[in-house]
Amino acid sequence: MLTENEAERLSSMDEVVSVFPSQQRELHTTRSWDFMSFPTSATHSAFESDVIVGMLDTGIWPESESFDDAGFGPPPHKWKGTCQTSNNNFTCNNKIIGARYYHLVGSIRGENIPSPRDSEGHGTHAASTAAGRLVANASLSGLAEGTARGGVPSARLAVYKVCWKYQGCSDVDVLSGFDDAIADGVDIISISVGSNSPIQKYFSDPIAIGSFHAVKNGILVSSSAGNNGPHRYTVVNSAPWILTVAASTIDRKFIAQVKLGNGDVYQGVALNTGGSIDGTLYPLIKASDAPNTSAGFDASSAKYCNKGSLDEDLTQGKVVICEHFNIGLGPQVAGAVGAIMPPVDTVISDYAMQFKLPASELEVDEVAKILRYSNTTSHPMASVGKSEGVFDGHAPYVVSFSSRGPNPVTSNLLKPDLTAPGVDILAAWSPMASQKSTLYNIISGTSMACPHVSGSAAYIKSFNPSWSPAAIKSALITTAFVMSSKKNPEAEFAYGAGHVNPMRALKPGLVYDADETDYVKFLCGQGYTTVNLRKITGDSSSCTSETNEPIFDLNYPTFALTITKGKPFSATFHRTITNVGDSNSNYKVNVTAPSGLKITVDPQILSFQSLLEKKSFEVKLEGETNEALLSASLVWSDGVHDVRSPIVVYTA
């Protein structure tokens, strides 16, 4: 461990990017691909098997059927990585072509294994979501049964275990993983990891640092937006060179039915792999009526259903009503056969959880009705059923836990970039991570959304191997499904440009391209000095009047502007767009704006005579409003391609 003086001396060295305390980062925890209008029948490129997706996560379970290498040839010639077999505990194949693990600080403890093998489950789940093979009849104990698959089933996987069960993800391990992934020759990096709270500077964040160097080397980095929503300014991994992914629902949700002895039926939310299938009723008891008095609990404390708070003699073989949300450990230990409880907050969860026993999370008023039934019935009875998947016609909408913008580091840069399925996702799992040795599991998080976009990016890369990370990112952003602020009042701060649409992104028409030079200008405009800049770039780049570029001129596919409420505003953005559609094409602009916002685009027509031709345009935003958020859009269309950019004007 460095002393403060040593850290200060080290940070002054020319070859050092920055010095900061190594912290622990968090993991951001299949119908989904079909829901994205990406069917199994979608055309795949022959080049897909040459695309390498690097996963920085908790490792992988190589024996999973999702990673079988039958029919795969040897790794691509560009691959320079290795496989750490770790005393024969781990074996790579022609699907998982490389695997490393990192634990540079402290000791490996508990259930963790000094190997790329995954004992947590998170990394296996993410890897199979991005690039898993098609596996028929996959399910979690019969739930979500169907074909599990990733976006690019023929792509290769390179695994970098930088996170550990109950030990998090050390900054030094994350940076080491980035370094090796870049050197090994991956095409896409997927990292469902981030800080628990937003960073203040991009270069005190290892993911921002590592991803900058990845993008500099032509590697797109897809990362999760974080799970601290729905509060504002909670989005993480918000650097402009990162593709930042929020989490949204698919059109399937899981319910757990509660039946009462009086015939009433309630539909709650849970992932129960067990429970009453035939509707058998059991005695119903309030937790407050079953305190474990010998351990010092009374009615007021037993109602929380904490471990040890319930009297087993009173709850054995019964369904327990908990008056506060919990994971069901207390009722399980006390021998209950089921639990009923209200949500964490006043609103029922928009994602399903697994509990320690069959349980159902119900609306507050529904729990109150069940309590009244229990209080007014001499022998109250109830059952909690096994979960079942039902259609959710409201999907997609951004889930409550998904972190929201605005961008806490750069206010005039819209984040997250887009959203993808991250709720109740079925994918491969590590049997070491579950008591039941589950091979496939259903979990939720922006961690699950991120690999959907990573797989989508790899899909685009397989058809367009020469495209830059920014071009692929632009294609995904400008072709996203438009979402509604009626379902998410935070609008673009919840879902960015919208819901990812990999099929449309394959042919975006136009792209907003950018490279290291553009990000250097952006950093200079953010106040970085030449000395600090050169520590990052490793070259002779300088922050001068020519390279000090305002955020409004970063060639980004979205537009954001911070204003003062009730005061006139005006800002001009400059963009350059590249033709990747038809060689001879004319694009006309169409803007949609609410009252209080005037949008002027010059020119209003862009004419292209060749592929890869570039055209520049100017966007001026002006107006005055008392609204906290104005949502608008700009679309370039040639009648075939619609290249859409969201525009957000908001008060800080």
XYZ file of C-alpha atoms in Angstrom:
652
model
C 0.000 0.000 0.000
C 1.392 3.428 -0.964
C 1.720 6.251 1.545
C 0.278 9.647 0.590
C 3.789 10.976 -0.147
C 4.605 7.951 -2.318
C 1.322 8.337 -4.183
C 2.045 12.028 -4.776
C 5.536 11.282 -6.120
C 4.196 8.480 -8.313
C 1.454 10.678 -9.760
C 4.078 13.197 -10.923
C 5.786 10.621 -13.143
C 5.207 11.164 -16.861
C 4.198 7.572 -17.584
C 1.526 7.448 -14.848
C -2.064 8.244 -15.856
C -3.347 8.953 -12.358
C -3.025 7.695 -8.807
C -6.085 7.063 -6.659
C -7.050 4.667 -3.849
C -8.069 1.240 -5.148
C -11.726 0.796 -4.226
C -14.170 -2.068 -4.551
C -16.637 -1.814 -7.441
C -20.032 -3.541 -7.583
C -21.570 -6.059 -9.982
C -24.639 -4.467 -11.510
C -27.079 -7.568 -11.423
C -34.846 -15.961 -22.873
C -37.314 -14.278 -24.329
C -35.293 -11.090 -24.332
C -33.663 -11.383 -27.770
C -37.008 -12.158 -29.406
C -38.517 -9.167 -27.628
C -35.772 -7.027 -29.197
C -37.073 -8.151 -32.636
C -33.935 -10.251 -33.020
C -35.220 -13.763 -33.838
C -33.194 -16.952 -34.091
C -33.765 -16.740 -37.847
C -31.827 -13.459 -38.102
C -29.010 -13.551 -40.643
C -25.566 -13.931 -39.115
C -22.258 -13.035 -40.720
C -19.648 -15.668 -41.541
C -17.210 -13.297 -39.816
C -19.073 -13.723 -36.501
C -16.745 -16.541 -35.438
C -13.818 -14.110 -35.748
C -15.397 -11.614 -33.337
C -14.033 -11.846 -29.793
C -16.126 -10.559 -26.896
C -14.131 -9.811 -23.751
C -16.071 -10.262 -20.500
C -14.749 -8.464 -17.398
C -16.791 -10.073 -14.641
C -16.792 -12.926 -12.078
C -15.406 -15.522 -14.464
C -17.296 -18.270 -16.266
C -18.525 -21.856 -15.852
C -16.841 -23.456 -18.878
C -18.797 -26.726 -18.724
C -22.102 -24.956 -19.386
C -23.821 -26.098 -22.550
C -24.004 -22.429 -23.553
C -20.239 -22.487 -24.096
C -19.880 -25.807 -25.898
C -17.427 -25.521 -28.803
C -18.770 -28.270 -31.057
C -18.311 -27.176 -34.668
C -15.956 -24.306 -33.812
C -12.620 -24.008 -35.557
C -9.429 -22.753 -33.904
C -9.307 -19.205 -32.471
C -8.849 -16.300 -34.908
C -5.248 -15.555 -35.897
C -5.439 -12.142 -34.230
C -5.917 -13.756 -30.804
C -2.891 -13.259 -28.549
C -4.352 -14.268 -25.199
C -3.909 -17.232 -22.906
C -5.872 -19.605 -20.688
C -4.958 -19.828 -17.017
C -5.801 -23.441 -16.286
C -4.934 -23.036 -12.587
C -3.891 -26.563 -11.590
C -6.266 -28.133 -14.104
C -9.253 -26.478 -12.396
C -10.247 -24.725 -15.610
C -10.121 -25.581 -19.299
C -10.690 -23.309 -22.298
C -11.994 -24.481 -25.669
C -12.651 -23.021 -29.107
C -15.644 -21.068 -27.742
C -13.981 -19.764 -24.577
C -10.627 -19.093 -26.209
C -9.005 -17.365 -23.259
C -9.474 -16.863 -19.537
C -7.527 -15.055 -16.825
C -8.129 -14.143 -13.202
C -6.893 -11.244 -11.071
C -6.661 -10.822 -7.316
C -3.810 -8.390 -6.752
C -4.921 -7.086 -3.349
C -5.692 -9.208 -0.283
C -6.389 -12.921 -0.107
C -8.905 -15.119 -1.914
C -11.485 -16.143 0.674
C -14.634 -18.158 1.175
C -16.140 -19.948 -1.801
C -13.842 -18.205 -4.266
C -11.441 -20.254 -6.367
C -8.021 -19.070 -7.644
C -9.109 -19.708 -11.200
C -11.197 -18.105 -13.964
C -13.994 -20.434 -12.805
C -17.122 -18.580 -11.701
C -18.430 -19.356 -8.216
C -20.785 -16.350 -8.122
C -22.851 -16.857 -11.296
C -22.922 -13.256 -12.516
C -20.158 -13.609 -15.105
C -21.537 -16.849 -16.534
C -24.977 -15.241 -16.880
C -23.586 -12.152 -18.637
C -21.340 -14.154 -20.988
C -24.145 -16.437 -22.149
C -26.444 -13.430 -22.652
C -23.901 -11.755 -24.916
C -22.549 -14.731 -26.844
C -23.974 -18.011 -25.547
C -24.868 -20.820 -27.938
C -28.465 -21.906 -28.503
C -29.562 -24.267 -25.728
C -33.023 -25.806 -26.045
C -35.291 -26.497 -23.061
C -33.372 -24.226 -20.706
C -35.264 -23.015 -17.636
C -35.107 -22.281 -13.937
C -36.990 -25.275 -12.530
C -39.507 -24.997 -15.354
C -39.779 -21.196 -15.288
C -39.083 -19.327 -18.568
C -38.572 -22.610 -20.384
C -37.348 -22.243 -23.938
C -34.179 -21.735 -25.934
C -31.493 -19.763 -24.141
C -29.146 -17.893 -26.467
C -26.821 -14.965 -26.810
C -26.770 -12.291 -29.487
C -23.736 -13.726 -31.295
C -23.724 -17.482 -30.626
C -20.819 -18.083 -33.031
C -18.564 -15.411 -31.517
C -15.635 -16.258 -29.257
C -15.405 -15.390 -25.571
C -12.383 -14.126 -23.660
C -12.910 -14.084 -19.900
C -11.230 -11.756 -17.397
C -12.224 -12.551 -13.823
C -11.884 -9.224 -12.014
C -14.737 -9.670 -9.526
C -15.107 -12.134 -6.662
C -18.000 -13.486 -4.631
C -18.573 -11.285 -1.556
C -15.294 -9.461 -2.316
C -16.355 -7.138 -5.123
C -14.165 -5.872 -7.943
C -10.888 -4.161 -7.067
C -9.819 -1.175 -9.161
C -6.372 -2.654 -9.748
C -7.894 -5.916 -10.959
C -10.270 -4.075 -13.286
C -7.426 -2.056 -14.815
C -5.311 -5.194 -15.234
C -8.220 -6.904 -16.954
C -8.585 -4.004 -19.381
C -4.852 -4.032 -20.140
C -4.857 -7.732 -20.975
C -8.099 -7.623 -22.964
C -6.666 -4.848 -25.143
C -3.377 -6.677 -25.655
C -5.114 -10.015 -26.302
C -7.047 -8.666 -29.282
C -10.704 -8.590 -28.237
C -13.200 -6.655 -30.390
C -15.822 -5.797 -27.766
C -15.489 -5.390 -24.002
C -18.547 -6.003 -21.843
C -18.272 -4.879 -18.228
C -21.328 -5.038 -15.980
C -19.490 -3.384 -13.105
C -19.425 0.105 -11.642
C -19.069 2.288 -8.582
C -21.863 2.470 -6.039
C -22.051 6.234 -6.493
C -21.229 8.534 -9.423
C -17.622 9.587 -9.876
C -16.540 13.225 -9.855
C -13.706 12.927 -12.391
C -13.441 10.497 -15.280
C -9.852 9.651 -14.476
C -10.420 8.637 -10.896
C -12.468 5.769 -12.322
C -10.681 2.629 -13.582
C -13.506 1.821 -15.994
C -13.242 5.269 -17.600
C -9.459 4.899 -17.809
C -9.484 1.354 -19.133
C -12.246 2.026 -21.627
C -10.448 5.121 -22.973
C -7.463 2.970 -23.890
C -9.741 0.270 -25.278
C -11.498 2.740 -27.577
C -8.113 4.181 -28.553
C -7.288 0.656 -29.748
C -10.536 0.239 -31.677
C -12.451 -1.738 -29.022
C -16.017 -0.774 -28.111
C -16.803 -0.848 -24.386
C -20.360 -1.547 -23.245
C -21.099 -0.982 -19.566
C -24.021 -0.986 -17.150
C -25.565 2.279 -15.963
C -25.929 1.147 -12.335
C -28.726 -0.022 -10.051
C -29.377 3.054 -7.902
C -32.525 4.333 -9.611
C -34.953 5.866 -9.845
C -33.102 8.788 -8.263
C -31.610 11.467 -10.525
C -27.850 11.847 -11.091
C -27.159 8.205 -10.187
C -25.918 6.966 -13.576
C -22.338 5.646 -13.596
C -19.912 4.706 -16.377
C -20.905 7.967 -18.043
C -17.787 8.879 -20.049
C -18.573 9.720 -23.698
C -16.359 6.916 -25.017
C -18.413 4.304 -23.080
C -21.732 2.870 -24.280
C -23.857 3.227 -21.129
C -26.808 0.843 -20.808
C -29.968 1.149 -18.701
C -32.273 -1.778 -17.872
C -35.851 -2.245 -19.037
C -38.531 -4.915 -18.998
C -39.575 -7.516 -21.540
C -43.135 -8.629 -22.240
C -42.999 -11.423 -19.661
C -43.237 -11.068 -15.916
C -43.429 -13.607 -13.132
C -46.306 -13.723 -10.681
C -46.925 -15.777 -7.552
C -50.568 -16.351 -6.727
C -51.951 -16.192 -3.193
C -55.238 -17.977 -2.467
C -57.236 -17.503 0.725
C -59.692 -19.804 2.415
C -62.555 -17.437 1.550
C -61.849 -17.837 -2.168
C -60.067 -14.520 -2.685
C -57.076 -14.643 -5.029
C -54.198 -12.158 -5.285
C -51.393 -11.967 -7.829
C -48.075 -10.938 -6.372
C -44.527 -10.802 -7.694
C -41.904 -13.470 -6.986
C -39.720 -16.154 -8.514
C -40.919 -19.271 -6.713
C -39.498 -22.522 -8.028
C -41.637 -24.300 -5.438
C -44.986 -23.660 -3.814
C -48.517 -24.985 -3.826
C -49.287 -26.356 -7.298
C -52.668 -27.932 -6.576
C -53.934 -25.059 -4.434
C -53.579 -26.895 -1.116
C -54.355 -24.465 1.694
C -52.327 -24.124 4.882
C -53.042 -22.332 8.152
C -52.384 -18.595 7.911
C -50.756 -16.660 10.746
C -49.579 -13.096 11.246
C -45.909 -12.807 12.119
C -46.858 -10.433 14.919
C -48.899 -13.265 16.484
C -45.886 -15.585 16.537
C -43.040 -13.751 18.296
C -40.108 -15.762 19.567
C -40.424 -14.417 23.112
C -37.648 -16.667 24.398
C -35.249 -14.703 22.183
C -36.608 -11.344 23.324
C -38.974 -10.611 20.428
C -42.493 -9.252 20.777
C -45.311 -8.529 18.331
C -43.836 -5.174 17.275
C -40.514 -6.735 16.263
C -41.720 -10.132 15.025
C -43.801 -8.510 12.267
C -40.553 -7.775 10.391
C -39.978 -11.545 10.000
C -36.265 -11.296 10.691
C -34.246 -14.432 11.305
C -34.897 -15.821 14.779
C -37.845 -13.520 15.460
C -40.571 -16.153 14.953
C -41.678 -18.991 17.231
C -41.281 -22.211 15.268
C -43.956 -23.936 17.353
C -46.469 -21.375 16.083
C -45.327 -21.023 12.443
C -44.377 -24.601 11.511
C -46.295 -25.671 8.388
C -48.093 -22.332 8.051
C -48.163 -19.341 5.709
C -46.816 -16.257 7.503
C -47.929 -12.670 6.884
C -44.926 -10.352 7.207
C -45.749 -6.666 7.547
C -42.427 -5.567 6.059
C -40.483 -6.766 3.038
C -37.730 -9.336 3.567
C -36.164 -12.255 1.698
C -38.075 -14.813 3.768
C -35.201 -16.152 5.850
C -37.081 -15.698 9.139
C -40.172 -17.685 8.064
C -38.001 -20.346 6.414
C -35.935 -20.920 9.558
C -39.153 -21.062 11.581
C -40.555 -23.867 9.422
C -43.166 -21.877 7.484
C -44.359 -23.143 4.089
C -44.902 -19.693 2.612
C -44.759 -15.948 3.226
C -46.821 -12.938 2.179
C -45.382 -9.434 2.372
C -45.684 -5.849 1.098
C -43.079 -4.268 -1.224
C -39.915 -2.496 -0.100
C -41.492 0.860 -0.890
C -45.158 1.675 -1.321
C -45.184 0.400 -4.911
C -44.896 -3.270 -5.822
C -41.642 -4.315 -7.466
C -41.397 -4.213 -11.247
C -39.045 -7.197 -11.184
C -39.254 -10.598 -9.507
C -37.002 -11.863 -6.726
C -36.178 -15.304 -5.435
C -37.016 -15.810 -1.777
C -35.885 -18.370 0.792
C -39.275 -20.088 0.585
C -42.410 -19.740 -1.557
C -43.426 -16.100 -1.133
C -45.445 -13.375 -2.790
C -44.856 -9.639 -2.750
C -48.242 -7.902 -2.868
C -49.522 -4.353 -2.967
C -49.797 -2.657 0.428
C -53.602 -2.548 0.301
C -53.740 -6.235 -0.650
C -51.621 -7.190 2.357
C -53.979 -5.080 4.484
C -56.963 -7.056 3.146
C -55.252 -10.346 3.969
C -54.510 -9.065 7.476
C -58.195 -8.194 7.915
C -59.162 -11.659 6.696
C -56.768 -13.195 9.220
C -58.122 -11.014 12.047
C -61.794 -11.753 11.325
C -61.605 -15.480 10.563
C -61.400 -18.190 13.213
C -59.283 -20.542 11.093
C -57.701 -18.504 8.289
C -56.126 -20.516 5.474
C -53.916 -19.597 2.514
C -51.543 -20.920 -0.120
C -48.615 -19.410 -2.022
C -48.224 -20.893 -5.480
C -45.295 -21.658 -7.718
C -44.536 -18.719 -9.989
C -45.708 -18.546 -13.558
C -44.759 -16.319 -16.458
C -47.487 -14.039 -17.800
C -47.661 -11.470 -20.582
C -46.773 -7.874 -19.707
C -48.359 -5.626 -22.306
C -46.817 -2.478 -20.813
C -43.273 -3.472 -21.780
C -40.814 -2.085 -22.406
C -40.341 0.427 -19.636
C -37.226 1.216 -17.645
C -37.213 -0.683 -14.366
C -37.227 1.276 -11.122
C -33.735 0.228 -9.983
C -32.002 1.341 -13.205
C -29.854 4.410 -12.506
C -31.005 7.693 -14.006
C -29.355 10.744 -15.476
C -28.575 13.562 -15.792
C -24.885 12.869 -16.238
C -23.268 13.794 -12.895
C -19.865 14.495 -14.481
C -20.671 16.269 -17.761
C -24.094 17.881 -17.535
C -24.436 18.552 -21.278
C -23.829 14.931 -22.278
C -26.884 12.658 -22.229
C -26.544 9.436 -20.240
C -27.580 6.641 -20.225
C -27.201 6.109 -23.978
C -29.979 3.556 -24.411
C -31.771 0.741 -22.616
C -31.963 -3.027 -23.087
C -33.671 -6.008 -21.435
C -32.464 -6.339 -17.857
C -35.455 -7.702 -15.947
C -36.106 -11.391 -15.209
C -33.501 -12.602 -17.706
C -32.832 -16.330 -18.066
C -29.224 -17.269 -18.839
C -26.502 -19.746 -17.889
C -25.396 -19.961 -14.273
C -22.665 -21.388 -12.102
C -23.926 -24.400 -10.131
C -21.536 -23.370 -7.343
C -23.576 -20.205 -6.826
C -26.825 -21.925 -5.806
C -27.721 -24.565 -3.255
C -29.752 -26.388 -5.900
C -26.860 -26.529 -8.410
C -28.871 -24.504 -10.912
C -27.493 -24.496 -14.472
C -29.713 -21.609 -15.670
C -31.004 -18.782 -13.556
C -33.315 -15.763 -13.766
C -31.931 -12.499 -12.412
C -32.347 -8.757 -12.977
C -30.044 -5.750 -13.173
C -28.368 -3.326 -15.525
C -25.733 -6.081 -15.484
C -28.170 -8.155 -17.533
C -28.962 -5.262 -19.901
C -25.310 -4.526 -20.667
C -24.491 -7.893 -22.346
C -27.577 -7.552 -24.555
C -25.985 -4.410 -25.977
C -22.519 -5.993 -25.997
C -23.920 -8.847 -28.079
C -25.701 -6.367 -30.344
C -22.456 -4.435 -30.836
C -20.622 -7.670 -31.666
C -23.356 -8.496 -34.176
C -22.828 -5.162 -35.961
C -19.053 -5.616 -35.782
C -19.340 -9.007 -37.501
C -20.899 -7.352 -40.572
C -18.795 -4.182 -40.396
C -15.347 -5.184 -39.087
C -13.793 -1.847 -40.077
C -16.283 0.301 -38.149
C -14.928 2.267 -35.208
C -16.347 1.909 -31.683
C -18.057 5.298 -32.092
C -19.652 4.252 -35.400
C -21.081 1.069 -33.859
C -22.254 3.041 -30.851
C -23.903 5.645 -33.082
C -25.665 2.929 -35.085
C -27.159 1.465 -31.907
C -28.216 4.841 -30.507
C -29.758 6.374 -33.639
C -31.808 3.276 -34.523
C -33.194 2.546 -31.051
C -36.924 1.983 -30.555
C -38.494 5.240 -29.364
C -39.880 4.943 -25.834
C -42.601 6.850 -24.003
C -42.223 9.281 -21.118
C -45.740 8.260 -20.031
C -44.218 5.045 -18.667
C -41.004 6.702 -17.454
C -41.467 10.341 -16.392
C -37.681 10.781 -16.308
C -37.837 10.287 -20.097
C -34.394 10.284 -21.741
C -32.708 10.312 -18.336
C -34.186 6.842 -17.876
C -33.862 5.335 -21.359
C -31.481 7.581 -23.327
C -32.222 7.292 -27.044
C -34.582 4.366 -26.451
C -34.639 0.569 -26.555
C -31.849 -1.205 -28.441
C -32.807 -2.605 -31.865
C -29.902 -4.659 -33.270
C -31.561 -5.480 -36.600
C -32.119 -1.823 -37.484
C -28.683 -0.887 -36.176
C -27.142 -3.117 -38.825
C -28.081 -0.519 -41.462
C -28.200 2.888 -39.771
C -27.677 4.931 -42.953
C -25.546 7.572 -41.250
C -23.227 7.485 -38.242
C -21.712 10.057 -35.919
C -18.097 8.927 -35.878
C -15.404 9.953 -33.392
C -11.934 8.868 -32.368
C -9.267 9.548 -29.784
C -8.689 13.057 -31.171
C -12.316 13.999 -30.540
C -12.146 12.733 -26.964
C -8.874 14.603 -26.412
C -10.588 17.824 -27.499
C -13.477 16.991 -25.194
C -11.120 16.463 -22.241
C -9.295 19.709 -22.963
C -12.666 21.439 -23.002
C -13.407 19.869 -19.620
C -10.346 21.551 -18.117
C -7.645 18.893 -18.366
C -4.134 20.319 -18.691
C -1.582 19.305 -21.320
C 0.485 17.555 -18.638
C -2.438 15.424 -17.467
C -3.575 14.816 -21.033
C -0.198 13.435 -22.102
C -0.213 11.078 -19.119
C -3.383 9.616 -20.603
C -2.579 9.579 -24.313
C 1.113 8.737 -24.071
C 1.850 11.034 -27.015
C 2.475 14.710 -27.735
C -1.173 15.819 -27.615
C -1.652 19.313 -26.225
C -4.510 21.352 -24.857
C -4.417 24.563 -26.892
C -7.000 27.014 -28.159
C -7.403 24.757 -31.205
C -7.963 21.574 -29.202
C -10.004 23.101 -26.393
C -13.392 22.092 -27.766
C -16.697 22.756 -26.013
C -18.931 19.805 -25.209
C -21.436 21.094 -27.781
C -18.975 20.183 -30.546
C -18.237 16.612 -29.464
C -19.509 14.499 -32.362
C -22.045 12.640 -30.225
C -25.329 11.187 -31.561
C -27.434 12.861 -28.845
C -27.914 16.439 -27.625
C -28.286 17.732 -24.060
C -28.424 21.252 -22.658
C -28.613 22.479 -19.074
C -30.559 25.714 -18.572
C -31.842 27.995 -15.835
C -35.563 27.745 -15.229
C -37.497 30.729 -16.564
C -34.432 32.286 -18.233
C -33.819 32.606 -22.003
C -31.342 30.087 -23.371
C -29.412 29.615 -26.586
C -26.765 27.070 -27.593
C -25.270 25.928 -30.886
C -24.054 22.371 -31.555
C -21.840 21.238 -34.432
C -21.943 17.704 -35.801
C -20.414 15.723 -38.668
C -22.178 12.695 -40.058
C -20.770 9.870 -42.214
C -22.681 8.067 -44.949
C -22.700 4.272 -44.482
C -25.956 3.670 -46.374
C -26.513 4.250 -50.086
C -23.815 5.949 -52.142
C -26.214 8.444 -53.742
C -28.679 9.671 -51.155
C -30.376 12.805 -49.911
C -31.305 13.191 -46.260
C -33.857 15.714 -45.062
C -34.080 16.798 -41.466
C -37.212 16.644 -39.359
C -37.347 18.105 -35.866
C -39.994 17.638 -33.205
C -39.997 20.102 -30.326
C -42.371 21.051 -27.496
C -43.529 24.537 -26.611
C -40.729 26.675 -25.233
C -38.042 25.188 -27.470
C -37.050 26.315 -30.953
C -34.699 24.087 -32.967
C -32.926 25.343 -36.078
C -30.848 23.001 -38.261
C -28.540 24.256 -41.005
C -28.454 22.911 -43.655
C -31.760 21.068 -43.722
C -30.749 18.742 -46.562
C -27.581 16.645 -46.762
C -26.681 15.179 -50.166
C -24.177 12.329 -50.454
C -22.527 11.056 -53.630
C -20.404 8.271 -52.131
C -20.040 5.931 -49.196
C -18.047 7.213 -46.204
C -18.580 10.790 -47.390
C -18.914 13.230 -44.502
C -21.243 16.198 -44.120
C -21.430 18.725 -41.310
C -24.413 20.571 -39.893
C -25.313 22.952 -37.101
C -28.106 22.698 -34.535
C -29.264 25.739 -32.591
C -31.446 25.382 -29.501
C -33.132 28.461 -28.084
C -36.131 29.362 -26.009
C -37.408 29.886 -22.498
C -39.339 27.550 -20.216
C -40.439 26.886 -16.662
C -40.524 23.150 -17.315
C -37.913 20.944 -15.661
C -37.431 18.839 -18.800
C -38.089 19.344 -22.494
C -37.775 16.324 -24.789
C -37.305 16.772 -28.525
C -35.782 14.901 -31.450
C -33.874 15.392 -34.682
C -34.230 12.842 -37.493
C -32.286 12.675 -40.744
C -34.247 10.589 -43.268
C -33.695 9.514 -46.870
C -36.984 7.618 -46.991
C -35.262 4.343 -46.105
C -33.116 5.166 -43.084
C -34.289 7.256 -40.142
C -31.308 8.496 -38.139
C -32.800 9.747 -34.877
C -31.115 11.768 -32.146
C -32.892 12.701 -28.909
C -32.589 16.292 -27.698
C -32.943 17.089 -24.002
C -33.160 20.545 -22.447
C -33.412 20.539 -18.667
C -32.933 22.517 -15.488
C -30.140 21.312 -13.230
